[in-house]
Backbone as ProteinMPNN parsed JSONL, in Angstrom:
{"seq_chain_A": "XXXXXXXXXXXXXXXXXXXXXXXXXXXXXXXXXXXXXXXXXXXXXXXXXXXXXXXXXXXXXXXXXXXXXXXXXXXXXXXXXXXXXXXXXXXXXXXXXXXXXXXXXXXXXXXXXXXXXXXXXXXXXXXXXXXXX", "coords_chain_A": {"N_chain_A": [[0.824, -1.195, 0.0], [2.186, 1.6, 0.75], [4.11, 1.631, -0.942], [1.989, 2.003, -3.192], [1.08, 4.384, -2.583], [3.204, 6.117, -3.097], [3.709, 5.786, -5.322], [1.292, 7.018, -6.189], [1.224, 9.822, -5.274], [4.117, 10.962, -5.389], [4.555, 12.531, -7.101], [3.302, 14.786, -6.547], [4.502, 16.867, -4.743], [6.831, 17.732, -6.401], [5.42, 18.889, -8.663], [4.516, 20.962, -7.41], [6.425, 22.116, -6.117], [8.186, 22.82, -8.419], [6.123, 25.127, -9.783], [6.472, 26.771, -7.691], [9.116, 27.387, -8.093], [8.795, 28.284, -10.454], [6.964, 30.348, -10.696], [8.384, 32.126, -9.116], [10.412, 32.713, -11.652], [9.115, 33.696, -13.079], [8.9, 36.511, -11.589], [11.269, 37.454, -11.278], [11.728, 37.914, -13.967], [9.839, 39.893, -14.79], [10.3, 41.91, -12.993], [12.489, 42.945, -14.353], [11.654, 43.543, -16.271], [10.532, 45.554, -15.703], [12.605, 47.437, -14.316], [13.211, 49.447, -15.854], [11.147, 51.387, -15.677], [9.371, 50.878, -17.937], [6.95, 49.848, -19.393], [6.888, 46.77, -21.786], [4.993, 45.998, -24.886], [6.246, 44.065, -26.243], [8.146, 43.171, -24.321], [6.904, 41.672, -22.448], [5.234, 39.786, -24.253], [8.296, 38.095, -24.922], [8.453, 37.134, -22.136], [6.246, 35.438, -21.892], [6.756, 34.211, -24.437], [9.399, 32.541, -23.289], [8.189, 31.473, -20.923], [6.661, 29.47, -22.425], [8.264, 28.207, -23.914], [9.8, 26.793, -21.898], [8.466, 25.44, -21.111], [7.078, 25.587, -18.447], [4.556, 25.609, -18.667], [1.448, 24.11, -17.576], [-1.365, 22.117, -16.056], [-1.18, 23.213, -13.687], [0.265, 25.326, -13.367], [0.198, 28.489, -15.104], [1.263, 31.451, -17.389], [-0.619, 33.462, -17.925], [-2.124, 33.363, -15.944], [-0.739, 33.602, -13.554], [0.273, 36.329, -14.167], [-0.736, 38.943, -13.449], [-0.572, 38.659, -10.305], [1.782, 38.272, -9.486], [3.067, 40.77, -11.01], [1.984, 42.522, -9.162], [3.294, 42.245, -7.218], [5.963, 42.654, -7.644], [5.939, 45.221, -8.008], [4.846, 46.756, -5.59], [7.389, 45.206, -4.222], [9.081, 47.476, -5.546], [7.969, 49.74, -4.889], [8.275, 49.864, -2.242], [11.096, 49.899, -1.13], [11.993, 46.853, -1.157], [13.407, 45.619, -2.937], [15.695, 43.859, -2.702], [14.676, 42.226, -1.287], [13.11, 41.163, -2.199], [14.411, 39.928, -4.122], [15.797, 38.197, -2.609], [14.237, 36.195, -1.845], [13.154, 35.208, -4.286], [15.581, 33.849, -4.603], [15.568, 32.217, -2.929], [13.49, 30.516, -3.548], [13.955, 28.84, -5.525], [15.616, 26.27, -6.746], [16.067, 24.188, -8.563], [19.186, 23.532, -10.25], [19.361, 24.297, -13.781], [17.114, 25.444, -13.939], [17.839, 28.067, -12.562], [20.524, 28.549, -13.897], [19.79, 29.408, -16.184], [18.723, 31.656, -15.76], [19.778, 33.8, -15.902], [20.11, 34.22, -18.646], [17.501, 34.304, -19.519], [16.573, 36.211, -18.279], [17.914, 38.366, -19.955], [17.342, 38.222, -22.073], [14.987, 39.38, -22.138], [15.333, 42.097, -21.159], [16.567, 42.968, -23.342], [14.323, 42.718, -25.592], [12.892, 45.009, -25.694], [14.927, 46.381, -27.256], [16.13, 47.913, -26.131], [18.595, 48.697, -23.474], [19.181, 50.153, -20.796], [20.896, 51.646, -18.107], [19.533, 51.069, -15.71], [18.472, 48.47, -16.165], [20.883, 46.991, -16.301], [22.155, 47.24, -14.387], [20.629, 45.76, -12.542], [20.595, 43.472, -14.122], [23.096, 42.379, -13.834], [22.999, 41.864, -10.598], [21.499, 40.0, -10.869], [23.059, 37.781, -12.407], [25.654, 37.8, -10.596], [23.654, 36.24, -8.33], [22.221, 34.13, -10.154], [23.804, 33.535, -12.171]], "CA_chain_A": [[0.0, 0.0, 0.0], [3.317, 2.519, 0.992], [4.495, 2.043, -2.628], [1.171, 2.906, -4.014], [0.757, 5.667, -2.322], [4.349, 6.878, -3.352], [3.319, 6.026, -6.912], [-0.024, 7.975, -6.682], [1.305, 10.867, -5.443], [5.383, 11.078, -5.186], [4.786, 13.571, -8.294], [2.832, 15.996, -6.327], [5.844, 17.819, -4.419], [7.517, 17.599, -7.521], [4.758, 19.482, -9.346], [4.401, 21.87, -6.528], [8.251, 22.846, -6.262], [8.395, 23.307, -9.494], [5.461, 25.68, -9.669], [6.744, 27.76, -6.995], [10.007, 27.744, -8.898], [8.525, 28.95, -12.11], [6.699, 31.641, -9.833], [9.961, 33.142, -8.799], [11.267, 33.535, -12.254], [8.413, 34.879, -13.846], [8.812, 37.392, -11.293], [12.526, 37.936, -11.381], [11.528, 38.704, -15.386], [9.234, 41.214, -14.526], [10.918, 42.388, -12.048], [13.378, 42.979, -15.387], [11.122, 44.34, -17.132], [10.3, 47.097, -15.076], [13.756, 48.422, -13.976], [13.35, 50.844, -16.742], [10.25, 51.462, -15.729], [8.723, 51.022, -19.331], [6.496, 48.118, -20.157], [6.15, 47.024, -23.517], [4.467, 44.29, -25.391], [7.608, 43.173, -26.875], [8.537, 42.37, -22.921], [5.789, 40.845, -21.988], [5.479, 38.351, -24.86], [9.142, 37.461, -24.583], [8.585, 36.371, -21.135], [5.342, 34.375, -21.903], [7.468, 33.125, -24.899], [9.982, 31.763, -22.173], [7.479, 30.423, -20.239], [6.221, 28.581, -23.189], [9.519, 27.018, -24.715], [10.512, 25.774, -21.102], [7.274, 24.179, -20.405], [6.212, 25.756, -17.297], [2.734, 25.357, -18.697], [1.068, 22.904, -16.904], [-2.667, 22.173, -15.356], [-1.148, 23.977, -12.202], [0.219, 26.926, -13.675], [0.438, 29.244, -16.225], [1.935, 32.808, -17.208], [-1.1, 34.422, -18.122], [-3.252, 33.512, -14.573], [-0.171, 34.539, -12.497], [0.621, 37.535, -14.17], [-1.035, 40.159, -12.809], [-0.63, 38.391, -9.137], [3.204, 38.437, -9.913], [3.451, 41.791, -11.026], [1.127, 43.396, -8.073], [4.401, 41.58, -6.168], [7.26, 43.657, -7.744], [5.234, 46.544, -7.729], [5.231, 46.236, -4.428], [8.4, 45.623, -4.184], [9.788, 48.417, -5.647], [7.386, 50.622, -4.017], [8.656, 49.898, -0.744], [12.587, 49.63, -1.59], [12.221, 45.665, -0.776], [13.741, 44.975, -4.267], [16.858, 43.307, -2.717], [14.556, 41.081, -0.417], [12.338, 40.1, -3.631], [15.452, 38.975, -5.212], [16.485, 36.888, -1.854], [12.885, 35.305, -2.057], [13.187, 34.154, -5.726], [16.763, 33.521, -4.916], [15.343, 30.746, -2.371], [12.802, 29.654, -4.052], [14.762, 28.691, -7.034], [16.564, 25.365, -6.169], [16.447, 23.539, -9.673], [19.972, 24.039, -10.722], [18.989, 24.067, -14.471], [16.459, 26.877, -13.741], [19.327, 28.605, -11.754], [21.771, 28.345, -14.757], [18.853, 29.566, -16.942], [17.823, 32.718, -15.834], [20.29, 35.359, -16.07], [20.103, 34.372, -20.05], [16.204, 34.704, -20.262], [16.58, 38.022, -17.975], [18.942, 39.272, -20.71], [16.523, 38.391, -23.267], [13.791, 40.104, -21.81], [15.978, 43.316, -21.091], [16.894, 43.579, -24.927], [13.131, 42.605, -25.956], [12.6, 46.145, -26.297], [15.752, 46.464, -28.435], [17.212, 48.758, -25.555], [19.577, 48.143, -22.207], [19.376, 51.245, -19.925], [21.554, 51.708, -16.671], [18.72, 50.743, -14.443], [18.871, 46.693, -16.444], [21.895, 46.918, -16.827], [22.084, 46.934, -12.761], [20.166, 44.303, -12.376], [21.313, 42.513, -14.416], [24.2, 42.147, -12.982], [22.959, 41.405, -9.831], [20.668, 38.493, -11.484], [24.214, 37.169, -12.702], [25.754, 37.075, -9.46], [22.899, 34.921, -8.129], [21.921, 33.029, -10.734], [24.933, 32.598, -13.228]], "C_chain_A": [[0.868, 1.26, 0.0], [3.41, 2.63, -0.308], [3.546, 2.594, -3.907], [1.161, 3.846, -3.786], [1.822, 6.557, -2.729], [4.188, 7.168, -4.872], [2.603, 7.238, -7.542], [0.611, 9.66, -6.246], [2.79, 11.58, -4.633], [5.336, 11.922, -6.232], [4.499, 14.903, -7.975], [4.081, 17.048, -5.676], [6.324, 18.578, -5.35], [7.104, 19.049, -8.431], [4.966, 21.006, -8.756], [5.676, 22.948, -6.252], [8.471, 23.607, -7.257], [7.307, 24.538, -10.408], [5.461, 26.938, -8.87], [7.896, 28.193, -7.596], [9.306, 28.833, -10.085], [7.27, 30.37, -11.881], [7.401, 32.78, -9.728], [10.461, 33.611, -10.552], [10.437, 33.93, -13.141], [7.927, 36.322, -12.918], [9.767, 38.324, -11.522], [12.191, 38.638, -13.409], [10.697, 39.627, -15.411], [9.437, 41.958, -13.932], [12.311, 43.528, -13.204], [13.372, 44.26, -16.459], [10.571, 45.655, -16.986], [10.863, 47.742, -14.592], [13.646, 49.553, -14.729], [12.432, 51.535, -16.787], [9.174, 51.904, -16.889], [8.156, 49.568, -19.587], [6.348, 47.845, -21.478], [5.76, 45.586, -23.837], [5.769, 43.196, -25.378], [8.296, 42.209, -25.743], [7.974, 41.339, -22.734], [5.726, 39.706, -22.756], [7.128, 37.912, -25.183], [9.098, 37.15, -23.513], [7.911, 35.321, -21.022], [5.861, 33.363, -22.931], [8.324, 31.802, -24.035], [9.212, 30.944, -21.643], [6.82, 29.245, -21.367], [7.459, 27.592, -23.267], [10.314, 26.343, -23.388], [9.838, 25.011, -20.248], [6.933, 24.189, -19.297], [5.17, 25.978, -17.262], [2.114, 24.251, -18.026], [-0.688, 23.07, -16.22], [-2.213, 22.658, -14.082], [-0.447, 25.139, -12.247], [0.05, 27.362, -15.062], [0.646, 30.661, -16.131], [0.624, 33.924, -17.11], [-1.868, 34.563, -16.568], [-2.138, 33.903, -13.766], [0.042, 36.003, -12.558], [0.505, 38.25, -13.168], [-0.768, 40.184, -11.165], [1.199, 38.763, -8.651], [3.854, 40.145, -10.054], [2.986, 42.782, -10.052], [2.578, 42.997, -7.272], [5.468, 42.345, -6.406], [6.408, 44.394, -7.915], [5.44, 46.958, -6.39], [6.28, 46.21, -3.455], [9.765, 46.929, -3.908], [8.993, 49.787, -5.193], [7.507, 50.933, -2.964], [10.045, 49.625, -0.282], [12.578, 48.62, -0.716], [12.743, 44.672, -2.09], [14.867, 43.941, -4.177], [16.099, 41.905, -1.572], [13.399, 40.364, -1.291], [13.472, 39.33, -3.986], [15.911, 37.656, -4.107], [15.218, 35.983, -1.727], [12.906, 34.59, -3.039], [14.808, 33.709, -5.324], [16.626, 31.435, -4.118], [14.503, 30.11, -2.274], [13.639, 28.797, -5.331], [15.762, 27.709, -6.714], [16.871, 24.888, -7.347], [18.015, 24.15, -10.43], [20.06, 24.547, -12.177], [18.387, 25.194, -14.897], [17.548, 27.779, -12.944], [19.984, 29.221, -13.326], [20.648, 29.127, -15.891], [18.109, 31.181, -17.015], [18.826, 34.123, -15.971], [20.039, 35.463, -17.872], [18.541, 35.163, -20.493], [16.07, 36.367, -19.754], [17.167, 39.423, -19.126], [17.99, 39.335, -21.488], [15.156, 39.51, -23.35], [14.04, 41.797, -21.9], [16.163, 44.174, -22.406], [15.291, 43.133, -25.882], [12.859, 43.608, -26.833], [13.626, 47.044, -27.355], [16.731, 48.2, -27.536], [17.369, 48.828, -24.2], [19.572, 49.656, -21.267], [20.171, 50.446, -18.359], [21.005, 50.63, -16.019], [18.713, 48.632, -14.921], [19.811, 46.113, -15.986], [22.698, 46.318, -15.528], [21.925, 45.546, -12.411], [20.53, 43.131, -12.743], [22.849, 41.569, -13.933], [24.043, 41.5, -11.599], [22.349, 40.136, -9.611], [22.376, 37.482, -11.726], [25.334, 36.389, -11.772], [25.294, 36.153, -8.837], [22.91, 33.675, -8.806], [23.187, 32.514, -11.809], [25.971, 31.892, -12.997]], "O_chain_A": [[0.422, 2.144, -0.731], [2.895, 3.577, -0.903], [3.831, 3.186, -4.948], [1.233, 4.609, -4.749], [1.547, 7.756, -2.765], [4.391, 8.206, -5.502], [2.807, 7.993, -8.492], [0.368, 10.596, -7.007], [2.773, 12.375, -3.694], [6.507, 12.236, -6.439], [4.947, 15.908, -8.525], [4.445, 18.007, -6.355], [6.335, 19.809, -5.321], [7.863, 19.946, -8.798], [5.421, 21.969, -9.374], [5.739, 24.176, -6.216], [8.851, 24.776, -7.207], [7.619, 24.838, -11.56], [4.772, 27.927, -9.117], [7.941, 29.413, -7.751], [9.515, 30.028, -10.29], [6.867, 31.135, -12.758], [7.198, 33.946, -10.068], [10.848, 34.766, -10.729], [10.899, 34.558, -14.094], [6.996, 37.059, -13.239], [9.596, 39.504, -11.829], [12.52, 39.755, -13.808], [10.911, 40.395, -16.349], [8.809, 43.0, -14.12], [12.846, 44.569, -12.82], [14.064, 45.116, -17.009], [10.262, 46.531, -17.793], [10.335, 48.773, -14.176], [13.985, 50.637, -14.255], [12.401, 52.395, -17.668], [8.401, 52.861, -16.869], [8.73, 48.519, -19.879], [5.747, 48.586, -22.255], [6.039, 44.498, -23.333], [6.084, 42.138, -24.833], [8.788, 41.09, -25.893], [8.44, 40.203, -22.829], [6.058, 38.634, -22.25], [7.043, 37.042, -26.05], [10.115, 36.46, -23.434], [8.315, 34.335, -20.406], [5.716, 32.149, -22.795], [8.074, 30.597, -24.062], [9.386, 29.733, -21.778], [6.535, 28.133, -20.923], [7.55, 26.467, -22.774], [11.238, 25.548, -23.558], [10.114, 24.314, -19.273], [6.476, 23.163, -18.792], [4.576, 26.441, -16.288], [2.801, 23.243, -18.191], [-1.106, 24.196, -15.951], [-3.058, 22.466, -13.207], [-0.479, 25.944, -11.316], [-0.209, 26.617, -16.007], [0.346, 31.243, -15.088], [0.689, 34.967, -16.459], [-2.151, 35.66, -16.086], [-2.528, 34.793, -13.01], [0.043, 36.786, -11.609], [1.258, 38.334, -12.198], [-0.713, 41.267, -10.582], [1.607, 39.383, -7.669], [4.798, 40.618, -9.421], [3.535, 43.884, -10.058], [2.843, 43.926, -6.509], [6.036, 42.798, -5.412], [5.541, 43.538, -8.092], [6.453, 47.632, -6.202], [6.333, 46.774, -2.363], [10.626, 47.231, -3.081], [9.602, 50.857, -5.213], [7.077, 51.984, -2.486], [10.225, 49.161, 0.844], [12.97, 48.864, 0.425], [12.576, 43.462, -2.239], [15.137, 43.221, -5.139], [16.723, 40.924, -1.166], [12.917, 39.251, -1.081], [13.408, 38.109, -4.127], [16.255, 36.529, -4.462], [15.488, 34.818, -1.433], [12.716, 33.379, -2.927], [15.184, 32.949, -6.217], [17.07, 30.318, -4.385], [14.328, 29.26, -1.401], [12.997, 27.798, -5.657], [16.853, 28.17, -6.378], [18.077, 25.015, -7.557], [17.953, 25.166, -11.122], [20.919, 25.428, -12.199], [18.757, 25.887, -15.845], [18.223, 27.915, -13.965], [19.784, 30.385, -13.674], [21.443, 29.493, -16.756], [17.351, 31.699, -17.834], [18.431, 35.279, -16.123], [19.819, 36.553, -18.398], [18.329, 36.077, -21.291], [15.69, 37.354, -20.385], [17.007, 40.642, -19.168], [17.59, 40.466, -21.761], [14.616, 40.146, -24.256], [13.296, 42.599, -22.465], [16.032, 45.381, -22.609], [15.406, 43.377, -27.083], [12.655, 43.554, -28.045], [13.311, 48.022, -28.033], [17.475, 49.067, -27.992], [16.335, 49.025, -23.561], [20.701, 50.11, -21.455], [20.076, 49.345, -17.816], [21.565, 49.568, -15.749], [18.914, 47.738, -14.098], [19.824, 45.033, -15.396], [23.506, 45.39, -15.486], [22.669, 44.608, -12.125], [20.743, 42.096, -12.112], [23.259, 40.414, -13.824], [24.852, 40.616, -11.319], [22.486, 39.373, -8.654], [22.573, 36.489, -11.025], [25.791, 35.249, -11.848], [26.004, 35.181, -8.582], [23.335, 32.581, -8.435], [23.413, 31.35, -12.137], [26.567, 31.349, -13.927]]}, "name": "protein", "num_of_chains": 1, "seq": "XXXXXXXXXXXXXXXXXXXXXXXXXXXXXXXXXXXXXXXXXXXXXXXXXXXXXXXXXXXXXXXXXXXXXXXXXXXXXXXXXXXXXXXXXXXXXXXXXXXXXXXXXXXXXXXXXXXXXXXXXXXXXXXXXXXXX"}
């Protein structure tokens, strides 16, 4: 009965981890995307691209139902200069080494989306790099 029960639901954690993971770095990319404080489409669907091509779609998440919950969070954030204790939040949510190794690239991508790097990215970026690269 132990081994069924590990069967039936030794995936859920799994799911769950990885859900809170993919939380964190569709925040850390919005978080990205609003250093310059300029949103633009072009951002936005390069991040939902990301989330597409690395398959954090799933019946327990998705980019478009967190959004807005996500971005009320760095808002937030940077409204209350807690931008360095957002980043230690996604820093320890974010265990998958894989996703780790993964995100200063998509941060970059997101940064040059709009086809331009200001200071204020440029920052960040950097400090995404430290963490995560």
């Amino acid at each position: 009965m132990h081994q069924q029960l590990l069967d039936l639901y030794g995936h859920v954690s799994v799911h769950a981890t990885a859900d809170l993971e993919h939380q964190a770095a569709i925040e850390l990319l919005l978080l990205v995307m609003t250093s310059d404080r300029h949103i633009s489409q072009e951002e936005i669907d390069e991040i939902r691209n990301i989330s597409d091509d690395s398959g954090w779609e799933s019946d327990t998440f998705s980019f478009d139902q967190y959004l807005g919950e996500a971005m009320a969070k760095v808002r937030a954030a940077k409204a209350n200069g807690a931008v360095d204790a957002l980043l230690d939040d996604i820093d320890e949510r974010v265990s998958n080494h894989l996703l780790r190794g993964a995100l200063f690239s998509a941060a970059r991508d997101v940064a040059g989306a709009d086809h331009e790097i200001v200071a204020e990215e440029t920052s960040l970026l950097g400090q995404i790099a430290a963490r995560f690269g």
